[in-house]
Amino acid sequence: MIRKREHLLLALVMAGGMVLCWLAHREKTSVSLNEGPSENYEGLTWRQVNHQVVLNNRLQGKQAKLMEPVRTDVLTVTPWLAPIVWEGTFDPLVIDEAFRSHNLTIATTVFAVGKYTRFLRDFLESAEKHFMVGLDVHYYVFTDLPGDVPSNVTLGVGRLLSIVRVPKFDRWQEISLRRMELIQTAIEDHIHREAHYIFCLDVDMRFHGRVGSEALGRLVAAIHPWFYMYPRSQYPYERRTVSTASVPQDQGDFYYQANIFGGALEDVHRLTKTCREHLEVDKSMGVEAVWQEESHLNWYLVKNKPTKLLSPEYVWDDARGQDTKEIKLVRFSSVIKNKAE
């Protein structure tokens, strides 16, 4: 009887929350892009996104239809009510109407170090076809080989590319360990004056389909394509308590892949700064987390829930193939490569 009462109480609370969300939606006839008040954080002034877009009657009707469930085969909302973006859970016309008229700039960091420069051309060419089309994008290519950055990739209107020189690293793990520090520094030095959002992407990836304004949010993470069907006990979190990335067995919601994460500049700055500090503590103790920066990213997202999750469509692995009924469209994926090389 006690267990039944607990289940009933939980159901009533969830139902009440859904009703409140529905009422709030009914009170608004617009899509809000209010990303928080303007403020300084550690001496930085962030470019704020603080707009409200009134949709025309046709798009308002389409927006209302989106309140109806469109995917019942996958989880589309987290326990903390953050949306999980899958094919069929958003209307491109509605979401683009809300974002494209506000001159947003999306900073995009990508690390092409050593032999990984060979993936850069395909990454950029596919990004120009599918990534944030219609929005201004500023690519920041972090590389130790500036001469290997292709100079003849055609960029669209409002799309820029800057090269950020970094030292040569002896191990790919060292690249992973330093990435958080380098992104944090770049945000502080100049990106905070130039962009509204930032996405941090791996270079050995290729775009196959739309990755657009539906992915924008304050703090965005992508669900790992190899673990989204696994129970939490099988997530490859760092479990050793000696590491600052340690996640206890009874904590964690999803396992996120570090190939793509992003959000508002202030939020990503806070993420990278915290992860860098934790990485430095581990290094001083002679500890390296099991999956380097990805372990620290997951620790951070356990403590600071993302406001939007991208389904595995946005971070697929070509090695998995596409024989999965819940994946209707692969948008961004890791290419198959000789990892030993």
PDB file of N, CA, C and O in Angstrom, residues 183-227:
ATOM      1  N   ILE A 183      40.181  25.998 -24.839  1.00  0.00           N
ATOM      2  CA  ILE A 183      38.879  26.596 -25.147  1.00  0.00           C
ATOM      3  C   ILE A 183      38.557  27.695 -24.140  1.00  0.00           C
ATOM      4  O   ILE A 183      38.083  28.781 -24.508  1.00  0.00           O
ATOM      5  N   GLN A 184      38.812  27.436 -22.859  1.00  0.00           N
ATOM      6  CA  GLN A 184      38.570  28.453 -21.839  1.00  0.00           C
ATOM      7  C   GLN A 184      39.356  29.727 -22.157  1.00  0.00           C
ATOM      8  O   GLN A 184      38.814  30.844 -22.107  1.00  0.00           O
ATOM      9  N   THR A 185      40.633  29.562 -22.488  1.00  0.00           N
ATOM     10  CA  THR A 185      41.481  30.715 -22.781  1.00  0.00           C
ATOM     11  C   THR A 185      40.985  31.474 -24.002  1.00  0.00           C
ATOM     12  O   THR A 185      40.956  32.717 -24.010  1.00  0.00           O
ATOM     13  N   ALA A 186      40.580  30.745 -25.041  1.00  0.00           N
ATOM     14  CA  ALA A 186      40.090  31.398 -26.256  1.00  0.00           C
ATOM     15  C   ALA A 186      38.809  32.187 -25.985  1.00  0.00           C
ATOM     16  O   ALA A 186      38.622  33.288 -26.513  1.00  0.00           O
ATOM     17  N   ILE A 187      37.930  31.643 -25.154  1.00  0.00           N
ATOM     18  CA  ILE A 187      36.708  32.364 -24.791  1.00  0.00           C
ATOM     19  C   ILE A 187      37.062  33.656 -24.076  1.00  0.00           C
ATOM     20  O   ILE A 187      36.507  34.725 -24.377  1.00  0.00           O
ATOM     21  N   GLU A 188      37.991  33.583 -23.151  1.00  0.00           N
ATOM     22  CA  GLU A 188      38.376  34.768 -22.375  1.00  0.00           C
ATOM     23  C   GLU A 188      39.090  35.805 -23.236  1.00  0.00           C
ATOM     24  O   GLU A 188      38.878  37.017 -23.067  1.00  0.00           O
ATOM     25  N   ASP A 189      39.934  35.343 -24.165  1.00  0.00           N
ATOM     26  CA  ASP A 189      40.747  36.263 -24.957  1.00  0.00           C
ATOM     27  C   ASP A 189      39.932  37.027 -25.992  1.00  0.00           C
ATOM     28  O   ASP A 189      40.128  38.227 -26.176  1.00  0.00           O
ATOM     29  N   HIS A 190      39.022  36.332 -26.696  1.00  0.00           N
ATOM     30  CA  HIS A 190      38.328  37.027 -27.778  1.00  0.00           C
ATOM     31  C   HIS A 190      36.940  36.497 -28.117  1.00  0.00           C
ATOM     32  O   HIS A 190      36.074  37.274 -28.515  1.00  0.00           O
ATOM     33  N   ILE A 191      36.696  35.208 -27.944  1.00  0.00           N
ATOM     34  CA  ILE A 191      35.424  34.668 -28.408  1.00  0.00           C
ATOM     35  C   ILE A 191      34.244  35.292 -27.680  1.00  0.00           C
ATOM     36  O   ILE A 191      33.171  35.480 -28.259  1.00  0.00           O
ATOM     37  N   HIS A 192      34.410  35.672 -26.403  1.00  0.00           N
ATOM     38  CA  HIS A 192      33.284  36.234 -25.648  1.00  0.00           C
ATOM     39  C   HIS A 192      32.805  37.560 -26.245  1.00  0.00           C
ATOM     40  O   HIS A 192      31.675  37.979 -25.988  1.00  0.00           O
ATOM     41  N   ARG A 193      33.648  38.223 -27.048  1.00  0.00           N
ATOM     42  CA  ARG A 193      33.248  39.466 -27.689  1.00  0.00           C
ATOM     43  C   ARG A 193      32.657  39.239 -29.076  1.00  0.00           C
ATOM     44  O   ARG A 193      32.110  40.162 -29.675  1.00  0.00           O
ATOM     45  N   GLU A 194      32.780  38.016 -29.588  1.00  0.00           N
ATOM     46  CA  GLU A 194      32.474  37.774 -31.001  1.00  0.00           C
ATOM     47  C   GLU A 194      31.280  36.859 -31.247  1.00  0.00           C
ATOM     48  O   GLU A 194      30.790  36.787 -32.376  1.00  0.00           O
ATOM     49  N   ALA A 195      30.804  36.164 -30.220  1.00  0.00           N
ATOM     50  CA  ALA A 195      29.764  35.150 -30.456  1.00  0.00           C
ATOM     51  C   ALA A 195      28.747  35.132 -29.328  1.00  0.00           C
ATOM     52  O   ALA A 195      28.985  35.678 -28.241  1.00  0.00           O
ATOM     53  N   HIS A 196      27.609  34.503 -29.598  1.00  0.00           N
ATOM     54  CA  HIS A 196      26.552  34.329 -28.601  1.00  0.00           C
ATOM     55  C   HIS A 196      26.537  32.902 -28.049  1.00  0.00           C
ATOM     56  O   HIS A 196      26.249  32.683 -26.880  1.00  0.00           O
ATOM     57  N   TYR A 197      26.820  31.948 -28.928  1.00  0.00           N
ATOM     58  CA  TYR A 197      26.862  30.542 -28.547  1.00  0.00           C
ATOM     59  C   TYR A 197      28.192  29.958 -29.012  1.00  0.00           C
ATOM     60  O   TYR A 197      28.866  30.501 -29.885  1.00  0.00           O
ATOM     61  N   ILE A 198      28.535  28.805 -28.449  1.00  0.00           N
ATOM     62  CA  ILE A 198      29.751  28.109 -28.866  1.00  0.00           C
ATOM     63  C   ILE A 198      29.476  26.609 -28.894  1.00  0.00           C
ATOM     64  O   ILE A 198      28.795  26.074 -28.022  1.00  0.00           O
ATOM     65  N   PHE A 199      29.997  25.948 -29.917  1.00  0.00           N
ATOM     66  CA  PHE A 199      29.989  24.487 -29.968  1.00  0.00           C
ATOM     67  C   PHE A 199      31.421  24.001 -30.111  1.00  0.00           C
ATOM     68  O   PHE A 199      32.209  24.567 -30.877  1.00  0.00           O
ATOM     69  N   CYS A 200      31.746  22.962 -29.372  1.00  0.00           N
ATOM     70  CA  CYS A 200      33.078  22.371 -29.364  1.00  0.00           C
ATOM     71  C   CYS A 200      32.971  20.994 -30.005  1.00  0.00           C
ATOM     72  O   CYS A 200      32.302  20.101 -29.459  1.00  0.00           O
ATOM     73  N   LEU A 201      33.611  20.825 -31.165  1.00  0.00           N
ATOM     74  CA  LEU A 201      33.431  19.625 -31.974  1.00  0.00           C
ATOM     75  C   LEU A 201      34.756  18.930 -32.216  1.00  0.00           C
ATOM     76  O   LEU A 201      35.819  19.565 -32.231  1.00  0.00           O
ATOM     77  N   ASP A 202      34.696  17.616 -32.431  1.00  0.00           N
ATOM     78  CA  ASP A 202      35.870  16.850 -32.836  1.00  0.00           C
ATOM     79  C   ASP A 202      36.018  16.951 -34.352  1.00  0.00           C
ATOM     80  O   ASP A 202      35.021  17.050 -35.086  1.00  0.00           O
ATOM     81  N   VAL A 203      37.253  16.865 -34.838  1.00  0.00           N
ATOM     82  CA  VAL A 203      37.509  17.048 -36.260  1.00  0.00           C
ATOM     83  C   VAL A 203      37.316  15.772 -37.063  1.00  0.00           C
ATOM     84  O   VAL A 203      37.008  15.829 -38.263  1.00  0.00           O
ATOM     85  N   ASP A 204      37.497  14.611 -36.431  1.00  0.00           N
ATOM     86  CA  ASP A 204      37.368  13.347 -37.165  1.00  0.00           C
ATOM     87  C   ASP A 204      35.894  12.933 -37.237  1.00  0.00           C
ATOM     88  O   ASP A 204      35.518  11.793 -36.946  1.00  0.00           O
ATOM     89  N   MET A 205      35.090  13.878 -37.693  1.00  0.00           N
ATOM     90  CA  MET A 205      33.639  13.723 -37.764  1.00  0.00           C
ATOM     91  C   MET A 205      33.165  14.244 -39.123  1.00  0.00           C
ATOM     92  O   MET A 205      33.861  15.017 -39.785  1.00  0.00           O
ATOM     93  N   ARG A 206      31.957  13.833 -39.486  1.00  0.00           N
ATOM     94  CA  ARG A 206      31.383  14.315 -40.741  1.00  0.00           C
ATOM     95  C   ARG A 206      29.902  14.590 -40.545  1.00  0.00           C
ATOM     96  O   ARG A 206      29.198  13.827 -39.881  1.00  0.00           O
ATOM     97  N   PHE A 207      29.427  15.696 -41.105  1.00  0.00           N
ATOM     98  CA  PHE A 207      28.004  16.016 -41.078  1.00  0.00           C
ATOM     99  C   PHE A 207      27.303  15.326 -42.239  1.00  0.00           C
ATOM    100  O   PHE A 207      27.784  15.331 -43.374  1.00  0.00           O
ATOM    101  N   HIS A 208      26.143  14.744 -41.941  1.00  0.00           N
ATOM    102  CA  HIS A 208      25.333  14.078 -42.959  1.00  0.00           C
ATOM    103  C   HIS A 208      23.958  14.722 -43.099  1.00  0.00           C
ATOM    104  O   HIS A 208      23.288  14.525 -44.110  1.00  0.00           O
ATOM    105  N   GLY A 209      23.504  15.416 -42.075  1.00  0.00           N
ATOM    106  CA  GLY A 209      22.178  16.006 -42.068  1.00  0.00           C
ATOM    107  C   GLY A 209      22.166  17.254 -41.205  1.00  0.00           C
ATOM    108  O   GLY A 209      23.173  17.619 -40.579  1.00  0.00           O
ATOM    109  N   ARG A 210      21.011  17.877 -41.135  1.00  0.00           N
ATOM    110  CA  ARG A 210      20.860  19.141 -40.444  1.00  0.00           C
ATOM    111  C   ARG A 210      21.310  19.066 -38.976  1.00  0.00           C
ATOM    112  O   ARG A 210      20.872  18.214 -38.209  1.00  0.00           O
ATOM    113  N   VAL A 211      22.178  19.988 -38.592  1.00  0.00           N
ATOM    114  CA  VAL A 211      22.479  20.287 -37.196  1.00  0.00           C
ATOM    115  C   VAL A 211      22.320  21.800 -37.089  1.00  0.00           C
ATOM    116  O   VAL A 211      23.225  22.554 -37.430  1.00  0.00           O
ATOM    117  N   GLY A 212      21.138  22.222 -36.674  1.00  0.00           N
ATOM    118  CA  GLY A 212      20.809  23.633 -36.763  1.00  0.00           C
ATOM    119  C   GLY A 212      20.409  24.244 -35.446  1.00  0.00           C
ATOM    120  O   GLY A 212      20.836  23.805 -34.369  1.00  0.00           O
ATOM    121  N   SER A 213      19.560  25.266 -35.525  1.00  0.00           N
ATOM    122  CA  SER A 213      19.197  26.043 -34.344  1.00  0.00           C
ATOM    123  C   SER A 213      18.419  25.235 -33.322  1.00  0.00           C
ATOM    124  O   SER A 213      18.313  25.646 -32.160  1.00  0.00           O
ATOM    125  N   GLU A 214      17.901  24.061 -33.696  1.00  0.00           N
ATOM    126  CA  GLU A 214      17.254  23.194 -32.711  1.00  0.00           C
ATOM    127  C   GLU A 214      18.235  22.718 -31.641  1.00  0.00           C
ATOM    128  O   GLU A 214      17.839  22.291 -30.556  1.00  0.00           O
ATOM    129  N   ALA A 215      19.538  22.813 -31.940  1.00  0.00           N
ATOM    130  CA  ALA A 215      20.566  22.352 -31.002  1.00  0.00           C
ATOM    131  C   ALA A 215      21.010  23.445 -30.036  1.00  0.00           C
ATOM    132  O   ALA A 215      21.783  23.164 -29.111  1.00  0.00           O
ATOM    133  N   LEU A 216      20.552  24.675 -30.223  1.00  0.00           N
ATOM    134  CA  LEU A 216      21.008  25.773 -29.378  1.00  0.00           C
ATOM    135  C   LEU A 216      20.321  25.754 -28.020  1.00  0.00           C
ATOM    136  O   LEU A 216      19.138  25.442 -27.913  1.00  0.00           O
ATOM    137  N   GLY A 217      21.065  26.109 -26.986  1.00  0.00           N
ATOM    138  CA  GLY A 217      20.536  26.175 -25.631  1.00  0.00           C
ATOM    139  C   GLY A 217      21.624  26.673 -24.701  1.00  0.00           C
ATOM    140  O   GLY A 217      22.770  26.895 -25.118  1.00  0.00           O
ATOM    141  N   ARG A 218      21.292  26.837 -23.424  1.00  0.00           N
ATOM    142  CA  ARG A 218      22.287  27.349 -22.473  1.00  0.00           C
ATOM    143  C   ARG A 218      23.424  26.361 -22.262  1.00  0.00           C
ATOM    144  O   ARG A 218      24.594  26.732 -22.228  1.00  0.00           O
ATOM    145  N   LEU A 219      23.105  25.082 -22.091  1.00  0.00           N
ATOM    146  CA  LEU A 219      24.123  24.059 -21.868  1.00  0.00           C
ATOM    147  C   LEU A 219      23.656  22.789 -22.572  1.00  0.00           C
ATOM    148  O   LEU A 219      22.645  22.196 -22.193  1.00  0.00           O
ATOM    149  N   VAL A 220      24.393  22.405 -23.608  1.00  0.00           N
ATOM    150  CA  VAL A 220      23.947  21.344 -24.516  1.00  0.00           C
ATOM    151  C   VAL A 220      24.966  20.209 -24.519  1.00  0.00           C
ATOM    152  O   VAL A 220      26.178  20.445 -24.629  1.00  0.00           O
ATOM    153  N   ALA A 221      24.474  18.972 -24.406  1.00  0.00           N
ATOM    154  CA  ALA A 221      25.342  17.798 -24.434  1.00  0.00           C
ATOM    155  C   ALA A 221      24.688  16.716 -25.286  1.00  0.00           C
ATOM    156  O   ALA A 221      23.469  16.703 -25.473  1.00  0.00           O
ATOM    157  N   ALA A 222      25.505  15.813 -25.797  1.00  0.00           N
ATOM    158  CA  ALA A 222      25.021  14.754 -26.687  1.00  0.00           C
ATOM    159  C   ALA A 222      25.157  13.390 -26.030  1.00  0.00           C
ATOM    160  O   ALA A 222      26.197  13.070 -25.438  1.00  0.00           O
ATOM    161  N   ILE A 223      24.118  12.581 -26.140  1.00  0.00           N
ATOM    162  CA  ILE A 223      24.090  11.241 -25.541  1.00  0.00           C
ATOM    163  C   ILE A 223      24.963  10.294 -26.362  1.00  0.00           C
ATOM    164  O   ILE A 223      24.842  10.213 -27.584  1.00  0.00           O
ATOM    165  N   HIS A 224      25.836   9.594 -25.693  1.00  0.00           N
ATOM    166  CA  HIS A 224      26.811   8.698 -26.340  1.00  0.00           C
ATOM    167  C   HIS A 224      26.093   7.605 -27.133  1.00  0.00           C
ATOM    168  O   HIS A 224      25.191   6.937 -26.619  1.00  0.00           O
ATOM    169  N   PRO A 225      26.497   7.387 -28.402  1.00  0.00           N
ATOM    170  CA  PRO A 225      25.790   6.408 -29.247  1.00  0.00           C
ATOM    171  C   PRO A 225      25.989   4.952 -28.839  1.00  0.00           C
ATOM    172  O   PRO A 225      25.205   4.087 -29.253  1.00  0.00           O
ATOM    173  N   TRP A 226      27.003   4.667 -28.035  1.00  0.00           N
ATOM    174  CA  TRP A 226      27.243   3.279 -27.632  1.00  0.00           C
ATOM    175  C   TRP A 226      26.598   2.934 -26.301  1.00  0.00           C
ATOM    176  O   TRP A 226      26.540   1.753 -25.934  1.00  0.00           O
ATOM    177  N   PHE A 227      26.101   3.922 -25.560  1.00  0.00           N
ATOM    178  CA  PHE A 227      25.619   3.639 -24.215  1.00  0.00           C
ATOM    179  C   PHE A 227      24.192   4.100 -23.945  1.00  0.00           C
ATOM    180  O   PHE A 227      23.716   3.980 -22.819  1.00  0.00           O
TER     181      PHE A 227
END
